[in-house]
Structures are given as structure tokens and as C-alpha cells.
């Protein structure tokens, strides 16, 4: 009998996170075109700040992997970067404005959570913590790309995450997590699962952070 891949056991978690995301007013507003552009602009600023840290964590993880996995990891997200650059240009988000953005509370907590996984539990937990950013966005994008938001900017956002390129990146990241999980015991798997669950929580909270344009008080 073929052994179940570790990431397959996480499917129920991602399904719940996807359902909650699809019902969130931020995503609903993108889909029906009613989300104010100022709210989406805030999201893009915060997400850029998050993705900067996300990229650095990829470098940290790659340094701990064998050459083949490291090469795969460093190539992930290139299509997402190009899509983001187009959105930034269309909304006149300058490099100066993006660089000046400081992480809002939820953004800060999410980044801290992922860095902690590497420091406390190592590469496998870090990889599991990085995975929801791929998997959840891919699921949301695939479900909403065909709904055709009245706002072409929002439609472009969904299309980028439903693309074959991003789906491939998601599958490659899942494969990396599965390979790291394969030799580990159940206790290590539970650490990975908890890292994944917490990242799903923060992904959902990221929508709320953007929707309310969260600030430090």
C-alpha cells in the first residue's frame, strides 16, 4: 500500500481555510468588484512587506536543503513577483512607498510566527509554515478566476493565483514539505502540522487586517 504523503493529511485544514477565505468580505469584495481601491492598495503594501520576509525565509530554508530541493525552492514565486509588479504599477505604488511600509500587527505576528518555526523546530516546520501562502492562494484563485470580477485589477489578482505557473509552484512546495516530512517521526509531524495550522490562521487574519486597514494603537 502506498504511504499517504504528509501534505495530503493537511487537506482538511486547507479546505476549511479556503471556505472561510471565500466568505470573507475582503475576498467577496474583490470578487464582486465592490472592495474600495484604497483597501486593496493597503493590502498590496502590507503584502509586499510580508513577501520581502517570505523571500528571506526561503533563502534561510534553501541553505538547509540539498542542492536539488534548494534549486526548486529558489525558483518558486517568480510569476507571482511579476504579477505583483504589474498591480503596483497600475495603482502607482512606488518603490519608495512600498519600502516605507511597516508591518501592521497581524503582519508582524505572522512573520514572527514563521521565523519562530525555524528557530524552535527547524527546516521541516519552517517549510510547513510557508506552505499555506502557496496552497491557500492557489485554492482561492482557482475557485474565483472564472467568476470574472467587474474590476479588471481584482480579476488579474485572482488569475495570477489560478495560473499554471502558480499551481506548479504550489505543487513543488508541497513536494518539498513531503520530502522533509518523510524521515521524521510523529512528534515532528505534529510540529509541522501546528506550523501549518497557525499559518492558515494568519492567512485568514491577513484578509481581516487588510479589510479594516489595521493600524498599531
GROMACS .gro file of C-alpha atoms in nm:
model
  217
    1UNK     CA    1   0.000   0.000   0.000
    2UNK     CA    2   0.133   0.344  -0.093
    3UNK     CA    3   0.205   0.559   0.210
    4UNK     CA    4  -0.004   0.877   0.236
    5UNK     CA    5   0.200   1.188   0.169
    6UNK     CA    6   0.220   1.422   0.467
    7UNK     CA    7   0.063   1.720   0.288
    8UNK     CA    8  -0.240   1.507   0.196
    9UNK     CA    9  -0.318   1.487   0.567
   10UNK     CA   10  -0.337   1.867   0.572
   11UNK     CA   11  -0.610   1.885   0.307
   12UNK     CA   12  -0.897   1.919   0.560
   13UNK     CA   13  -0.718   2.217   0.717
   14UNK     CA   14  -0.673   2.397   0.385
   15UNK     CA   15  -1.033   2.323   0.286
   16UNK     CA   16  -1.163   2.496   0.599
   17UNK     CA   17  -0.927   2.792   0.547
   18UNK     CA   18  -1.039   2.818   0.184
   19UNK     CA   19  -1.408   2.816   0.274
   20UNK     CA   20  -1.354   3.085   0.536
   21UNK     CA   21  -1.149   3.294   0.295
   22UNK     CA   22  -1.411   3.274   0.021
   23UNK     CA   23  -1.672   3.400   0.267
   24UNK     CA   24  -1.456   3.685   0.399
   25UNK     CA   25  -1.577   4.034   0.296
   26UNK     CA   26  -1.232   4.123   0.162
   27UNK     CA   27  -1.239   3.835  -0.086
   28UNK     CA   28  -1.610   3.882  -0.157
   29UNK     CA   29  -1.541   4.248  -0.234
   30UNK     CA   30  -1.262   4.155  -0.474
   31UNK     CA   31  -1.487   3.903  -0.646
   32UNK     CA   32  -1.789   4.130  -0.689
   33UNK     CA   33  -1.581   4.442  -0.754
   34UNK     CA   34  -1.708   4.639  -0.454
   35UNK     CA   35  -1.386   4.647  -0.250
   36UNK     CA   36  -1.255   5.006  -0.234
   37UNK     CA   37  -0.930   5.054  -0.422
   38UNK     CA   38  -0.781   5.216  -0.111
   39UNK     CA   39  -0.838   4.889   0.078
   40UNK     CA   40  -0.672   4.685  -0.196
   41UNK     CA   41  -0.386   4.933  -0.207
   42UNK     CA   42  -0.336   4.888   0.167
   43UNK     CA   43  -0.336   4.510   0.118
   44UNK     CA   44  -0.071   4.531  -0.155
   45UNK     CA   45   0.152   4.749   0.062
   46UNK     CA   46   0.130   4.511   0.356
   47UNK     CA   47   0.164   4.204   0.135
   48UNK     CA   48   0.477   4.345  -0.026
   49UNK     CA   49   0.627   4.392   0.318
   50UNK     CA   50   0.529   4.036   0.409
   51UNK     CA   51   0.666   3.890   0.084
   52UNK     CA   52   1.003   4.054   0.149
   53UNK     CA   53   1.030   3.850   0.469
   54UNK     CA   54   0.879   3.548   0.295
   55UNK     CA   55   1.160   3.563   0.037
   56UNK     CA   56   1.426   3.587   0.308
   57UNK     CA   57   1.279   3.282   0.481
   58UNK     CA   58   1.302   3.094   0.151
   59UNK     CA   59   1.672   3.176   0.146
   60UNK     CA   60   1.709   3.053   0.505
   61UNK     CA   61   1.532   2.731   0.415
   62UNK     CA   62   1.722   2.680   0.089
   63UNK     CA   63   2.053   2.698   0.278
   64UNK     CA   64   1.940   2.396   0.482
   65UNK     CA   65   1.826   2.180   0.189
   66UNK     CA   66   2.009   1.953  -0.051
   67UNK     CA   67   2.107   2.108  -0.383
   68UNK     CA   68   1.812   1.973  -0.583
   69UNK     CA   69   1.549   2.095  -0.337
   70UNK     CA   70   1.727   2.427  -0.290
   71UNK     CA   71   1.721   2.490  -0.666
   72UNK     CA   72   1.348   2.420  -0.680
   73UNK     CA   73   1.278   2.643  -0.382
   74UNK     CA   74   1.470   2.943  -0.513
   75UNK     CA   75   1.274   2.939  -0.840
   76UNK     CA   76   0.932   2.947  -0.674
   77UNK     CA   77   0.719   3.260  -0.685
   78UNK     CA   78   0.877   3.424  -0.989
   79UNK     CA   79   0.541   3.451  -1.164
   80UNK     CA   80   0.383   3.598  -0.851
   81UNK     CA   81   0.654   3.864  -0.837
   82UNK     CA   82   0.580   3.973  -1.195
   83UNK     CA   83   0.205   3.984  -1.129
   84UNK     CA   84   0.259   4.196  -0.819
   85UNK     CA   85   0.483   4.436  -1.011
   86UNK     CA   86   0.204   4.492  -1.265
   87UNK     CA   87  -0.050   4.562  -0.991
   88UNK     CA   88   0.188   4.801  -0.817
   89UNK     CA   89   0.242   4.990  -1.142
   90UNK     CA   90  -0.130   5.014  -1.216
   91UNK     CA   91  -0.203   5.151  -0.868
   92UNK     CA   92   0.102   5.380  -0.880
   93UNK     CA   93   0.259   5.216  -0.576
   94UNK     CA   94   0.616   5.341  -0.584
   95UNK     CA   95   0.920   5.156  -0.457
   96UNK     CA   96   0.966   5.434  -0.200
   97UNK     CA   97   0.613   5.395  -0.066
   98UNK     CA   98   0.644   5.017  -0.051
   99UNK     CA   99   0.980   5.033   0.126
  100UNK     CA  100   0.841   5.277   0.382
  101UNK     CA  101   0.552   5.047   0.477
  102UNK     CA  102   0.579   4.900   0.826
  103UNK     CA  103   0.409   4.572   0.915
  104UNK     CA  104   0.066   4.604   1.076
  105UNK     CA  105   0.006   4.395   1.391
  106UNK     CA  106  -0.122   4.083   1.213
  107UNK     CA  107   0.151   4.103   0.951
  108UNK     CA  108   0.413   4.136   1.224
  109UNK     CA  109   0.268   3.840   1.415
  110UNK     CA  110   0.260   3.621   1.102
  111UNK     CA  111   0.622   3.694   1.018
  112UNK     CA  112   0.727   3.633   1.378
  113UNK     CA  113   0.544   3.300   1.380
  114UNK     CA  114   0.731   3.173   1.073
  115UNK     CA  115   1.071   3.286   1.194
  116UNK     CA  116   1.000   3.111   1.523
  117UNK     CA  117   0.926   2.783   1.346
  118UNK     CA  118   1.277   2.776   1.200
  119UNK     CA  119   1.444   2.879   1.524
  120UNK     CA  120   1.249   2.643   1.752
  121UNK     CA  121   1.173   2.345   1.530
  122UNK     CA  122   1.394   2.363   1.220
  123UNK     CA  123   1.360   2.339   0.845
  124UNK     CA  124   1.066   2.097   0.822
  125UNK     CA  125   0.843   2.313   1.043
  126UNK     CA  126   0.953   2.626   0.855
  127UNK     CA  127   0.863   2.466   0.521
  128UNK     CA  128   0.523   2.363   0.657
  129UNK     CA  129   0.470   2.717   0.782
  130UNK     CA  130   0.549   2.861   0.439
  131UNK     CA  131   0.316   2.627   0.250
  132UNK     CA  132  -0.025   2.790   0.321
  133UNK     CA  133   0.081   3.107   0.141
  134UNK     CA  134   0.101   2.895  -0.174
  135UNK     CA  135  -0.175   2.644  -0.119
  136UNK     CA  136  -0.449   2.874   0.013
  137UNK     CA  137  -0.394   3.140  -0.254
  138UNK     CA  138  -0.396   2.873  -0.524
  139UNK     CA  139  -0.726   2.732  -0.394
  140UNK     CA  140  -0.888   3.075  -0.369
  141UNK     CA  141  -0.757   3.177  -0.711
  142UNK     CA  142  -0.877   2.861  -0.883
  143UNK     CA  143  -1.226   2.900  -0.742
  144UNK     CA  144  -1.264   3.269  -0.827
  145UNK     CA  145  -1.072   3.311  -1.152
  146UNK     CA  146  -1.378   3.205  -1.354
  147UNK     CA  147  -1.619   3.442  -1.176
  148UNK     CA  148  -1.484   3.746  -1.363
  149UNK     CA  149  -1.474   4.033  -1.117
  150UNK     CA  150  -1.610   4.359  -1.266
  151UNK     CA  151  -1.282   4.522  -1.163
  152UNK     CA  152  -1.004   4.406  -1.401
  153UNK     CA  153  -0.739   4.467  -1.133
  154UNK     CA  154  -0.913   4.226  -0.898
  155UNK     CA  155  -0.961   3.976  -1.177
  156UNK     CA  156  -0.590   3.993  -1.254
  157UNK     CA  157  -0.519   3.920  -0.887
  158UNK     CA  158  -0.728   3.602  -0.896
  159UNK     CA  159  -0.593   3.496  -1.234
  160UNK     CA  160  -0.234   3.515  -1.113
  161UNK     CA  161  -0.305   3.259  -0.840
  162UNK     CA  162  -0.506   3.030  -1.065
  163UNK     CA  163  -0.231   3.019  -1.328
  164UNK     CA  164  -0.049   2.701  -1.425
  165UNK     CA  165   0.274   2.863  -1.308
  166UNK     CA  166   0.147   2.929  -0.955
  167UNK     CA  167  -0.024   2.589  -0.937
  168UNK     CA  168   0.309   2.431  -1.029
  169UNK     CA  169   0.485   2.632  -0.757
  170UNK     CA  170   0.225   2.515  -0.505
  171UNK     CA  171   0.276   2.151  -0.602
  172UNK     CA  172   0.653   2.189  -0.585
  173UNK     CA  173   0.631   2.341  -0.237
  174UNK     CA  174   0.407   2.056  -0.129
  175UNK     CA  175   0.665   1.810  -0.264
  176UNK     CA  176   0.940   1.980  -0.063
  177UNK     CA  177   0.732   1.957   0.255
  178UNK     CA  178   0.654   1.591   0.183
  179UNK     CA  179   1.020   1.508   0.129
  180UNK     CA  180   1.121   1.681   0.452
  181UNK     CA  181   0.845   1.502   0.642
  182UNK     CA  182   0.920   1.153   0.509
  183UNK     CA  183   1.202   1.055   0.750
  184UNK     CA  184   1.052   1.224   1.056
  185UNK     CA  185   0.859   1.075   1.346
  186UNK     CA  186   0.506   1.155   1.456
  187UNK     CA  187   0.619   1.418   1.706
  188UNK     CA  188   0.798   1.613   1.432
  189UNK     CA  189   0.496   1.573   1.205
  190UNK     CA  190   0.281   1.730   1.476
  191UNK     CA  191   0.519   2.027   1.493
  192UNK     CA  192   0.486   2.064   1.116
  193UNK     CA  193   0.110   2.037   1.135
  194UNK     CA  194   0.089   2.304   1.404
  195UNK     CA  195   0.311   2.535   1.197
  196UNK     CA  196   0.079   2.482   0.900
  197UNK     CA  197  -0.239   2.536   1.105
  198UNK     CA  198  -0.107   2.857   1.256
  199UNK     CA  199  -0.005   2.990   0.915
  200UNK     CA  200  -0.355   2.916   0.784
  201UNK     CA  201  -0.492   3.115   1.077
  202UNK     CA  202  -0.269   3.410   0.996
  203UNK     CA  203  -0.359   3.391   0.626
  204UNK     CA  204  -0.725   3.428   0.720
  205UNK     CA  205  -0.643   3.710   0.961
  206UNK     CA  206  -0.446   3.885   0.685
  207UNK     CA  207  -0.774   3.938   0.493
  208UNK     CA  208  -0.928   4.097   0.803
  209UNK     CA  209  -0.619   4.309   0.863
  210UNK     CA  210  -0.649   4.449   0.510
  211UNK     CA  211  -1.027   4.487   0.524
  212UNK     CA  212  -1.009   4.708   0.832
  213UNK     CA  213  -0.677   4.867   0.731
  214UNK     CA  214  -0.534   4.768   1.066
  215UNK     CA  215  -0.307   5.011   1.250
  216UNK     CA  216  -0.098   5.000   1.565
  217UNK     CA  217  -0.270   5.179   1.853
   0.00000   0.00000   0.00000
